[in-house]
Short mmCIF file of C-alpha atoms and ligand atoms in Angstrom, two decimals:
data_model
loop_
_atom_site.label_atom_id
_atom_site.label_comp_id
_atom_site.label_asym_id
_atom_site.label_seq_id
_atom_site.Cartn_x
_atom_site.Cartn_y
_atom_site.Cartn_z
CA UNK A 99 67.11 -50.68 -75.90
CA UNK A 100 65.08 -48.78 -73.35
CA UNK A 101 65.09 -45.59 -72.75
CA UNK A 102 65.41 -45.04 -68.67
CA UNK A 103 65.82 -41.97 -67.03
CA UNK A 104 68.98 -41.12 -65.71
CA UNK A 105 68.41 -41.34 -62.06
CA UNK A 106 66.53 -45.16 -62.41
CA UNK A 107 70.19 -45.63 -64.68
CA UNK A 108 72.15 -43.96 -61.88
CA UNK A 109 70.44 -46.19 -59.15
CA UNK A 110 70.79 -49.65 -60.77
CA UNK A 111 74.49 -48.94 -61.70
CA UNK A 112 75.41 -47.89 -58.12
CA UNK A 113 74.09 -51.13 -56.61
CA UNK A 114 75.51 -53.08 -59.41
CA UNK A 115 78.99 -51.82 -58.57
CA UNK A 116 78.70 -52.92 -54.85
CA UNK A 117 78.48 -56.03 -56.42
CA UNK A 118 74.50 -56.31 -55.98
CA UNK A 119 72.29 -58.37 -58.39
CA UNK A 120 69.55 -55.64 -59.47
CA UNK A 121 66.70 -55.35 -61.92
CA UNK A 122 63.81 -53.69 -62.79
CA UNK A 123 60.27 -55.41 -62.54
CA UNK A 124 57.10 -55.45 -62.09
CA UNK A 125 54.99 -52.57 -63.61
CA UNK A 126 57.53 -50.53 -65.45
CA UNK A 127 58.95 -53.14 -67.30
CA UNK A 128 55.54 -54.11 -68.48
CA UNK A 129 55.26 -50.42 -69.18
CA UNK A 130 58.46 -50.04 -71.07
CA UNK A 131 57.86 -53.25 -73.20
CA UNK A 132 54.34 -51.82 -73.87
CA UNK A 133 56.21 -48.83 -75.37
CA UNK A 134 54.31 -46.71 -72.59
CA UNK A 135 55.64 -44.07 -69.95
CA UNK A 136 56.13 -46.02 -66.57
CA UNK A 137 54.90 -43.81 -63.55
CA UNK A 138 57.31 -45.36 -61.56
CA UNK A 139 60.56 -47.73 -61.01
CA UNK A 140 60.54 -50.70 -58.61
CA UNK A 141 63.65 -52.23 -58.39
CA UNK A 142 64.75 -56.17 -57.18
CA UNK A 143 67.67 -57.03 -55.16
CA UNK A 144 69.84 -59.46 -53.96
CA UNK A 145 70.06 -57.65 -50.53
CA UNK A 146 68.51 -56.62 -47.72
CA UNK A 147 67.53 -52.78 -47.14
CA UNK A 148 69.88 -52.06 -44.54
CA UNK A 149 72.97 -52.68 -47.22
CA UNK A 150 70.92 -50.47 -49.75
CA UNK A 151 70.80 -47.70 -47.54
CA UNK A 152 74.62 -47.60 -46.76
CA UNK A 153 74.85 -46.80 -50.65
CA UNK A 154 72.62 -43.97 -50.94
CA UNK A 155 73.20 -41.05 -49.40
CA UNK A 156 68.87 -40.25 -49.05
CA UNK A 157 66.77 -43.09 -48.60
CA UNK A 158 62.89 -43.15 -46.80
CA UNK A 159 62.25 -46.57 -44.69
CA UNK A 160 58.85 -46.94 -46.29
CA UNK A 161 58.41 -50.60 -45.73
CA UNK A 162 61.43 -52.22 -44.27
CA UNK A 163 59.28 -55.12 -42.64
CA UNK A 164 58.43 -56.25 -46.16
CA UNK A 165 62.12 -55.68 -47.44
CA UNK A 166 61.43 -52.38 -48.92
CA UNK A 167 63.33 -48.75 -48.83
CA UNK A 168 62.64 -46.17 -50.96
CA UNK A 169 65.70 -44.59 -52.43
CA UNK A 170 65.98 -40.38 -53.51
CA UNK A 171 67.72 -40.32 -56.36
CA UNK A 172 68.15 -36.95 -57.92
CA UNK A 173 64.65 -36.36 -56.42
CA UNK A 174 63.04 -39.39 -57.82
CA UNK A 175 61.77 -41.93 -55.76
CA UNK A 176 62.94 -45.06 -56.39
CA UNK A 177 61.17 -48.49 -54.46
CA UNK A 178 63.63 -51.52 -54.14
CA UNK A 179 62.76 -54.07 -52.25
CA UNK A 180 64.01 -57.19 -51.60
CA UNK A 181 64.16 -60.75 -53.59
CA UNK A 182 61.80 -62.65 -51.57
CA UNK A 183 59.59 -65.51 -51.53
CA UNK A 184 56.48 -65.35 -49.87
CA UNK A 185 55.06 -68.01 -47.18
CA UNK A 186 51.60 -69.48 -46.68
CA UNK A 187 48.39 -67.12 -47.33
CA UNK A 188 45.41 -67.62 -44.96
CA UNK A 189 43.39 -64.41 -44.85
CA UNK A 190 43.06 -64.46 -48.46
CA UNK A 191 45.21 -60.62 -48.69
CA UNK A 192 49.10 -61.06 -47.39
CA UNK A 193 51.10 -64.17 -46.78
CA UNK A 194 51.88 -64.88 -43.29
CA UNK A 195 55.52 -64.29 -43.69
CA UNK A 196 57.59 -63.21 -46.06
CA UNK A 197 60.98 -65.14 -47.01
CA UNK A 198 64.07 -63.36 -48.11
CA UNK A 199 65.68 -64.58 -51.08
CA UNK A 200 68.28 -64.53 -53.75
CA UNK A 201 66.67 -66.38 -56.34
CA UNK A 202 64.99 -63.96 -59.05
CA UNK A 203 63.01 -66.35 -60.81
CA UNK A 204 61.52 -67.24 -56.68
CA UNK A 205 60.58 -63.38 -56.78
CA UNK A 206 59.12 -63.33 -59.98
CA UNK A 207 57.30 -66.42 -59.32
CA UNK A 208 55.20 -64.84 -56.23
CA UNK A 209 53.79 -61.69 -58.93
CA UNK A 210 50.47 -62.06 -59.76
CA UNK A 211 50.58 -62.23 -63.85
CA UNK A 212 53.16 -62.92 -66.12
CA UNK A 213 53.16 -59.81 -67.74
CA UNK A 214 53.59 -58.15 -64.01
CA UNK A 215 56.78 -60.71 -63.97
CA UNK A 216 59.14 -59.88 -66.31
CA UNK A 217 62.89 -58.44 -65.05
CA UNK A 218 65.17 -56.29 -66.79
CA UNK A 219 69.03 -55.47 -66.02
CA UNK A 220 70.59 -52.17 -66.74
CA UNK A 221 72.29 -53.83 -70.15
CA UNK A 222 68.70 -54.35 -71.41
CA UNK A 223 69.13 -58.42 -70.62
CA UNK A 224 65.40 -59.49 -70.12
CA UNK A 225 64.40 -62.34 -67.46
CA UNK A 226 61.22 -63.57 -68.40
CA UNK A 227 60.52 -67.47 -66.71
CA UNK A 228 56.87 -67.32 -67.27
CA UNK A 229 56.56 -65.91 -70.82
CA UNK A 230 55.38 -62.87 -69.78
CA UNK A 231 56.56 -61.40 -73.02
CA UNK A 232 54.55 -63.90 -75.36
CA UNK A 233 51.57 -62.68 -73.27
CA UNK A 234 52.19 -59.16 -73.78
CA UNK A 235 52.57 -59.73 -77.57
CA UNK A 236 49.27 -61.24 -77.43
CA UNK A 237 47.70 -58.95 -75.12
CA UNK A 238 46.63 -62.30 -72.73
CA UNK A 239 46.28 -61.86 -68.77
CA UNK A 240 47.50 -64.72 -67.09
CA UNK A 241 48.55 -65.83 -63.46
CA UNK A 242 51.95 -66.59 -62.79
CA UNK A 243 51.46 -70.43 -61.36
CA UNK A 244 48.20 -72.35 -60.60
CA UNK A 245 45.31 -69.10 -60.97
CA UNK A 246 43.29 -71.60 -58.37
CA UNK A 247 45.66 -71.26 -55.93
CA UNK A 248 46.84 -67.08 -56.49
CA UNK A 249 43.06 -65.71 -56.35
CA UNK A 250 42.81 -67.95 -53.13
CA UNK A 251 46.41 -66.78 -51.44
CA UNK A 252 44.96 -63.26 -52.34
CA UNK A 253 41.68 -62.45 -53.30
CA UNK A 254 43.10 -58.22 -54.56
CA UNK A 255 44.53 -60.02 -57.72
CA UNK A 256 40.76 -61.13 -58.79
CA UNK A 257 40.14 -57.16 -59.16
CA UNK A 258 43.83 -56.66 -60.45
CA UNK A 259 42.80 -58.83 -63.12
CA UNK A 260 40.14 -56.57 -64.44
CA UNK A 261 42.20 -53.72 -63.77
CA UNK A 262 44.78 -54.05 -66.00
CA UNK A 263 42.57 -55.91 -68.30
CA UNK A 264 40.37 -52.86 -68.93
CA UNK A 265 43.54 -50.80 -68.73
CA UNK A 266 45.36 -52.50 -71.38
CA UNK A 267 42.68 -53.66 -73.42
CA UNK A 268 43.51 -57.46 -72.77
CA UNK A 269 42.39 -60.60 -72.68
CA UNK A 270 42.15 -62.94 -69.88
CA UNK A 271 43.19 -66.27 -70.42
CA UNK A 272 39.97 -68.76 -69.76
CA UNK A 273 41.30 -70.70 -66.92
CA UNK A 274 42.85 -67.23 -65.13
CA UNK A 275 38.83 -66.05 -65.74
CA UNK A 276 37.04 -69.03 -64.59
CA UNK A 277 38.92 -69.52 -61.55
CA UNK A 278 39.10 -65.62 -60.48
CA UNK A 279 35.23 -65.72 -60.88
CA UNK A 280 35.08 -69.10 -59.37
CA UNK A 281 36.91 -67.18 -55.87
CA UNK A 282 35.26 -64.28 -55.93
CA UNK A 283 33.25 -64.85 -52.32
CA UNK A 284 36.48 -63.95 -51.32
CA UNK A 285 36.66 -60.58 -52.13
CA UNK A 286 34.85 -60.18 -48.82
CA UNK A 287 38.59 -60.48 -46.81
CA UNK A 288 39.43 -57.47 -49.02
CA UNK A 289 38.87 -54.03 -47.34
CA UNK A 290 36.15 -51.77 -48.77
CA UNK A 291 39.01 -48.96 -49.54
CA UNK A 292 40.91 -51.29 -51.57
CA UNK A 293 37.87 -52.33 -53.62
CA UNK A 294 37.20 -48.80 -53.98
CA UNK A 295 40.39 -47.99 -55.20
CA UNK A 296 40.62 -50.64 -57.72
CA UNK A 297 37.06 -49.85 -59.20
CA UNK A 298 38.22 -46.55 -59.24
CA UNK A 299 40.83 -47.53 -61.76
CA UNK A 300 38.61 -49.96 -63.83
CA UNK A 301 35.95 -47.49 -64.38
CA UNK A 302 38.32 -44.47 -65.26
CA UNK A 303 40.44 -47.03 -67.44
CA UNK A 304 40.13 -46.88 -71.50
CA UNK A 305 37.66 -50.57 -71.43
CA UNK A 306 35.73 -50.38 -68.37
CA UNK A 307 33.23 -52.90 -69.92
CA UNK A 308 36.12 -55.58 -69.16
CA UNK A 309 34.26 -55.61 -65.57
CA UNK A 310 31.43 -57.24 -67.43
CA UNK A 311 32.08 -61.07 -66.45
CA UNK A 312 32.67 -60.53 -62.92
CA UNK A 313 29.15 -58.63 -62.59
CA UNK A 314 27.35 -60.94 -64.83
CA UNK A 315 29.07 -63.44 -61.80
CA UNK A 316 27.11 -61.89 -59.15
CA UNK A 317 30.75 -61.03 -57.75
CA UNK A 318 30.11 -57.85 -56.59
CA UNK A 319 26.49 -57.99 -55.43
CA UNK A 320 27.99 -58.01 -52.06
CA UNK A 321 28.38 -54.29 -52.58
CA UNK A 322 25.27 -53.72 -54.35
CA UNK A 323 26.77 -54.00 -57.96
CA UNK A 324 24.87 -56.41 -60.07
CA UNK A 325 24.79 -57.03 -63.82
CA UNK A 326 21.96 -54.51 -65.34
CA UNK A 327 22.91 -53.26 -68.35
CA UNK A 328 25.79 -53.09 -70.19
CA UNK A 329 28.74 -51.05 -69.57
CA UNK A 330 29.46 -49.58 -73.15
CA UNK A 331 28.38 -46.06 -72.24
CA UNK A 332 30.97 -45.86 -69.64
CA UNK A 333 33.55 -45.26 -72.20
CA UNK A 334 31.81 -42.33 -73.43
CA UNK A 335 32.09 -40.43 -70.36
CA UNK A 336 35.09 -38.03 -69.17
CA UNK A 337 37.50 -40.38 -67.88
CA UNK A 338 37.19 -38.79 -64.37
CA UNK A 339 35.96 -40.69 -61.37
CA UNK A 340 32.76 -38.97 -60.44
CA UNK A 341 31.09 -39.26 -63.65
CA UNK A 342 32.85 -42.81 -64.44
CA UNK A 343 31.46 -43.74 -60.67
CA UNK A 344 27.77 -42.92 -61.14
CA UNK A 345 27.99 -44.32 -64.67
CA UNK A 346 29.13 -47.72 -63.24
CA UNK A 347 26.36 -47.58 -60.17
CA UNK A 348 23.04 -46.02 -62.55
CA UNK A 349 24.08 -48.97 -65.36
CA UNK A 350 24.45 -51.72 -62.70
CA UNK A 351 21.17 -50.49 -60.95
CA UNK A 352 22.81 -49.57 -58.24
CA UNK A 353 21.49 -47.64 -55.12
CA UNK A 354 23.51 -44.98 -54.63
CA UNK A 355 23.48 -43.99 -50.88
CA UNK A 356 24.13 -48.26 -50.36
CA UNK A 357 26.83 -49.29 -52.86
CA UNK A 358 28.69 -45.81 -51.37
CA UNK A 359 28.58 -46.29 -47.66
CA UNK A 360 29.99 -50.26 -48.30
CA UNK A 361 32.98 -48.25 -50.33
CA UNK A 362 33.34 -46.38 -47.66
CA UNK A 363 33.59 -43.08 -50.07
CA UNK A 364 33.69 -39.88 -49.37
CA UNK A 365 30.91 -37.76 -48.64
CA UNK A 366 31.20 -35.58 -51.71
CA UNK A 367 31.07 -38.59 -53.76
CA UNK A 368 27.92 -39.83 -52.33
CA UNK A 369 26.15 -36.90 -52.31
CA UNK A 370 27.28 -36.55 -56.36
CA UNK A 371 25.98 -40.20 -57.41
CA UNK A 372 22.68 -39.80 -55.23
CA UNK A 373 22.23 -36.27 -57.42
CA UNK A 374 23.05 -38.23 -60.29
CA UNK A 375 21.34 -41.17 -59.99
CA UNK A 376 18.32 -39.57 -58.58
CA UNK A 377 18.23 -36.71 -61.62
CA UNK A 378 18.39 -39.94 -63.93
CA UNK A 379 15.23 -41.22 -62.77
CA UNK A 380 13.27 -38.19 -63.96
CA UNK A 381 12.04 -37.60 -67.44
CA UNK A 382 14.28 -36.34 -69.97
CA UNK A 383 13.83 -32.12 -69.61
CA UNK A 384 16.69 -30.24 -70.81
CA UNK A 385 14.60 -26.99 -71.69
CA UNK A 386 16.82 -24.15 -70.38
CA UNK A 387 14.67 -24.01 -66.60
CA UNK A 388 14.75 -27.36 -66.07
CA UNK A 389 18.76 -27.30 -66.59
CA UNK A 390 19.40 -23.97 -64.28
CA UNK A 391 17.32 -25.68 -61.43
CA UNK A 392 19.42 -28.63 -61.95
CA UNK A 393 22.91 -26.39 -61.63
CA UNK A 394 21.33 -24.63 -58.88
CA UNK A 395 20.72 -27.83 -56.63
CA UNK A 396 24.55 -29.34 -58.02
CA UNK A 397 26.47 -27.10 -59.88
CA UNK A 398 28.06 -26.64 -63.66
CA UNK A 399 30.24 -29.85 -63.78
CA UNK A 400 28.03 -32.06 -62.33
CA UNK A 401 24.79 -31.14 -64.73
CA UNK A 402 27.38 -31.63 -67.40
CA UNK A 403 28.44 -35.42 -66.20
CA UNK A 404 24.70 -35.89 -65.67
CA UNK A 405 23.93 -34.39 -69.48
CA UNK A 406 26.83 -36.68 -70.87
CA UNK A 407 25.97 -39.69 -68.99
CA UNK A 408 22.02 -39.56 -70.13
CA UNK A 409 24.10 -38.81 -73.77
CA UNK A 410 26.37 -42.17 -73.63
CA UNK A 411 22.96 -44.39 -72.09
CA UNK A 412 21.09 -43.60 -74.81
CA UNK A 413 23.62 -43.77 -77.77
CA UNK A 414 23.87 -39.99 -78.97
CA UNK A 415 26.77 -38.88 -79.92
CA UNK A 416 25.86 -34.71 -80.39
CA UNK A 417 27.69 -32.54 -78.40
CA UNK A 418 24.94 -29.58 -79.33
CA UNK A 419 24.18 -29.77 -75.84
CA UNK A 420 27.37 -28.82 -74.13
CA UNK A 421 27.19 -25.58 -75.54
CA UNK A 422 23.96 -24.78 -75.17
CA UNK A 423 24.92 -25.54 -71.12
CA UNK A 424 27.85 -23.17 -71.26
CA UNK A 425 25.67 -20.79 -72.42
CA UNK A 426 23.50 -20.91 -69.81
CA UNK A 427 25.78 -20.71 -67.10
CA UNK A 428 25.94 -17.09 -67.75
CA UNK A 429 22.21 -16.92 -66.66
CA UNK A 430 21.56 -15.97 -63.40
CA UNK A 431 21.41 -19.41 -61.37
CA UNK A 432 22.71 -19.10 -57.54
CA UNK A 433 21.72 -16.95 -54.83
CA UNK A 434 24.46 -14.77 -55.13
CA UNK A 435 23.44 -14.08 -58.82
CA UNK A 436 20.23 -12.35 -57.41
CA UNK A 437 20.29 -8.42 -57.79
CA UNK A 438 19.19 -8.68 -54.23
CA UNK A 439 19.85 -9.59 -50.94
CA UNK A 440 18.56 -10.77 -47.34
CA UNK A 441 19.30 -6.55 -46.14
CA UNK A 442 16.54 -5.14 -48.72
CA UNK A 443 14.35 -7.92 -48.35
CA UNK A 444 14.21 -6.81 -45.07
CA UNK A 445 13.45 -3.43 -45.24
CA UNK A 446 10.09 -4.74 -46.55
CA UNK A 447 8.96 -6.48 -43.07
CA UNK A 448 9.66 -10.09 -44.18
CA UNK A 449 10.51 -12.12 -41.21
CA UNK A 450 13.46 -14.05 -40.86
CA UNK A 451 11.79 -17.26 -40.94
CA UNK A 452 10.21 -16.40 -43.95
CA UNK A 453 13.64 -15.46 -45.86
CA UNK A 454 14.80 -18.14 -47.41
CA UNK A 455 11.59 -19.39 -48.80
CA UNK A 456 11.51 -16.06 -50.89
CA UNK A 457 14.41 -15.96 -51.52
CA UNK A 458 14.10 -19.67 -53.10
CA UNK A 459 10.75 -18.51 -54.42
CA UNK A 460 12.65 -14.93 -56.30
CA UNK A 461 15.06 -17.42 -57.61
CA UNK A 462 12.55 -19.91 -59.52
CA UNK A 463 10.90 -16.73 -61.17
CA UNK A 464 14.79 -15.97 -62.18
CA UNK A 465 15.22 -19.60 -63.34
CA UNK A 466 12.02 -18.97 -65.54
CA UNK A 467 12.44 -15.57 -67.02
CA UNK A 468 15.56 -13.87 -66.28
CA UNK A 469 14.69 -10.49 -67.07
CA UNK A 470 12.59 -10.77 -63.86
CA UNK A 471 16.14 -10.08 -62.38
CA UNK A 472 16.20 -6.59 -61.36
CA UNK A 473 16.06 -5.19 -58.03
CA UNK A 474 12.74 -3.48 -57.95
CA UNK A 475 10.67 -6.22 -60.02
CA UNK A 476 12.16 -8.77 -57.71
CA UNK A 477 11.05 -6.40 -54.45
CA UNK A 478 7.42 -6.63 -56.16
CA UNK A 479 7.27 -10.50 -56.36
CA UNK A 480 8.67 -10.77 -53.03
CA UNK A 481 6.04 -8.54 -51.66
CA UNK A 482 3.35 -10.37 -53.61
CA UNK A 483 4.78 -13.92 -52.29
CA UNK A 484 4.49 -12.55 -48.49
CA UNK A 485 1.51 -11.20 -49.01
CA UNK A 486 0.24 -14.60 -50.61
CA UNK A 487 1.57 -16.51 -47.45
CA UNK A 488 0.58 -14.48 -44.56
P1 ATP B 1164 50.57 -49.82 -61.90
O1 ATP B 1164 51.10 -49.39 -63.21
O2 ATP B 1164 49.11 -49.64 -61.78
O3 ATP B 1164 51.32 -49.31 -60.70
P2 ATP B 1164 51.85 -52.29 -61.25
O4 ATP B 1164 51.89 -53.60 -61.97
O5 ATP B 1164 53.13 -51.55 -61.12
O6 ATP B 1164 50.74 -51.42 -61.93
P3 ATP B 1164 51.79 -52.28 -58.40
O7 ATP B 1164 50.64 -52.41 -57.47
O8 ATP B 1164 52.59 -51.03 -58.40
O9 ATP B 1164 51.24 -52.60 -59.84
O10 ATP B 1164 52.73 -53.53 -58.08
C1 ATP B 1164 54.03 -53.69 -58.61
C2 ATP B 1164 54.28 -55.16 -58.92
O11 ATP B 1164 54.18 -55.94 -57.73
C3 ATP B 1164 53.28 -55.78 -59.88
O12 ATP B 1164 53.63 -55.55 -61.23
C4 ATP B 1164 53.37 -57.24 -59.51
O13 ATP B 1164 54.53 -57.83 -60.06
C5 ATP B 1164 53.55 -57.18 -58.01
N1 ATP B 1164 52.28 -57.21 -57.27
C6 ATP B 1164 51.56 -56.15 -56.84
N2 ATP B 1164 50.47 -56.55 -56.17
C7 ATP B 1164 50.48 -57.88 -56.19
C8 ATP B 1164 49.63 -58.89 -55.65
N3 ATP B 1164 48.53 -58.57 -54.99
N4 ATP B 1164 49.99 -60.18 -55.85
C9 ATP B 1164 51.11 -60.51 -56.52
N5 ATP B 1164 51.96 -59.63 -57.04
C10 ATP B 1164 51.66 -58.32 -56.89
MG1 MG B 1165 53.43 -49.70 -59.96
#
């Protein structure tokens, strides 16, 4: 049996007693058969939303157009939506209409992989039409249907497929891989957010290398992302997205300012991979100056990412390093570390314009010795470096 949490019981036994046909699917009953933690419940029924909400007392209209209404149940949000079937596809993202329907097996037939189509009851009964559960037991991806025709009604389930095949450490079946590579021109109807957001979840997943056949495809060149070298060193890296990000762009050869601004990421993240990717380029120098300067033009974490990245690319497994960093972020290495400041500069004549260049200039003879770091030594070497310029 399966262990659901009281509300998701609650929820399913309330529409069942009004007589409504309701299961679980999608996701969390992969989840569940997988043995993992579902992050959350989507629920199938016979109805449309408006008799849903009559049985709940809160309820959010989150997507009633597409049959959906979220339900509050003891604080938990619960999606159910309704059985439908969906119409003809012909910009390659959404079907042009969507059908209602009381069939389950017509729902479960419109999911995109059989794994992703398996429904459950609140007795435990399983529905499985397309053997979802034979493909789970041998970790295969495969499209529910013709995989032809599914990556060409919508082009998100080519990505989808590497998703949850570097999620779940699967395999895709050869026909599901040869036609999703075969379709992926279309990937072009898909909007840059959405790409980002599934790459997002390949590279922080547990076998980010599954994105290997789709590069090696030239299917996302269109974004800058070619195939390079491999992706092994990905898994070495935090599973966070910055580092997991720049990882994926420096391996694929990527530049950084390009492959961002098609995403349509955020600044921050841009700035981060053209640090990272830039930093890359130089020689290897992780002598204690070399590393403050670095923290001093990023900051800790991302001189860390960088350290572990250059770490995974070149196959080294100590971890000597990450100390030795630690340690040195208790060295002076920002401004504000500087036993001085712009007031007492100034009461030795420098000129405003000239302030920041000393103060860059006191901070490199920091970064090289810190004992240097004390207010009258550092009032010498500005005086000398004025004195120099003028
Ligand atoms: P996750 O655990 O990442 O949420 P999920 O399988 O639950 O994975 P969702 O995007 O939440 O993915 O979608 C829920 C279900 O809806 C899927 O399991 C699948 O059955 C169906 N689905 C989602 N997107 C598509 C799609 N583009 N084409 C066909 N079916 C889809
Ligand atoms: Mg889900």
């Amino acid at each position: 049996m399966f262990q659901l949490p009281t509300a998701v019981q609650t929820c399913l036994q309330t529409l069942r007693s009004a007589g409504i046909d309701a299961y679980l699917v999608g996701g969390c009953v992969r989840d569940l058969l997988l043995q993992m933690t579902p992050t959350d419940y989507d629920i199938t029924v016979n109805v449309s939303p408006a008799t849903v909400k009559q049985l709940f007392d809160r309820t959010i209209d989150t997507g009633l157009r597409h049959g959906t209404v979220t339900v509050l149940q003891d604080g938990m949000p619960i999606e159910i939506t309704q059985m439908r079937k969906d119409g003809l596809y012909t910009d390659h993202r959404r079907p042009d209409i969507i059908l209602p329907s009381t069939s389950l097996t017509e729902d479960l037939a419109r999911r995109d992989f059989t794994i992703n189509a398996i429904a459950l009851d609140d007795n435990g009964n399983i529905f499985d039409p397309f053997h979802g559960q034979q493909d789970l037991h041998r970790k295969i991806l495969r499209t529910v249907g013709d995989p032809n025709q599914r990556f060409n009604e919508d082009a998100l389930r080519i990505l989808r497929l590497f998703r949850f095949a570097a999620k779940l450490r699967f395999f895709i079946e050869p026909n599901t891989l040869s036609n999703a590579l075969q379709q992926t021109r279309l990937l072009r109807y898909i909007s840059a957010e959405r790409i980002f957001a599934e790459l997002i979840k390949i590279v922080t997943a547990p076998e980010p290398e599954q994105l290997t056949p789709l590069l090696q495809y030239g299917g996302l060149s269109f974004i800058g992302l070619q195939y390079h070298r491999p992706l092994t060193p990905l898994s070495a890296l935090p599973p966070r997205r910055n580092p997991r990000f720049a990882g994926l762009l420096y391996l694929c050869g990527a530049d950084a300012e390009q492959t961002c601004s098609a995403l349509k990421t955020d600044k921050k993240l841009r700035r981060y991979c053209g640090f990272v990717l830039r930093a890359l380029q130089q020689p290897e120098d992780h002598s204690p100056y070399a590393l403050k300067k670095l923290m001093f033009e990023s900051d800790f974490s991302t001189v860390s990412d960088l350290l572990c990245l250059r770490a995974a690319c070149s196959g080294r497994s100590d971890t000597q390093w990450q100390q030795d960093l630690r340690q040195l972020r208790q060295s002076p290495i920002y401004l504000q570390d500087l036993q001085i400041n712009g007031a007492q500069l100034k009461t030795l004549g420098i000129r405003p314009i000239a302030m920041t260049p000393t103060l860059r200039y006191l901070m490199d003879c920091v970064h090289k010795d810190p004992t240097c770091n004390r207010q009258e030594r550092l009032l010498q070497l500005a005086q000398k470096y004025n004195e120099t310029c003028d």
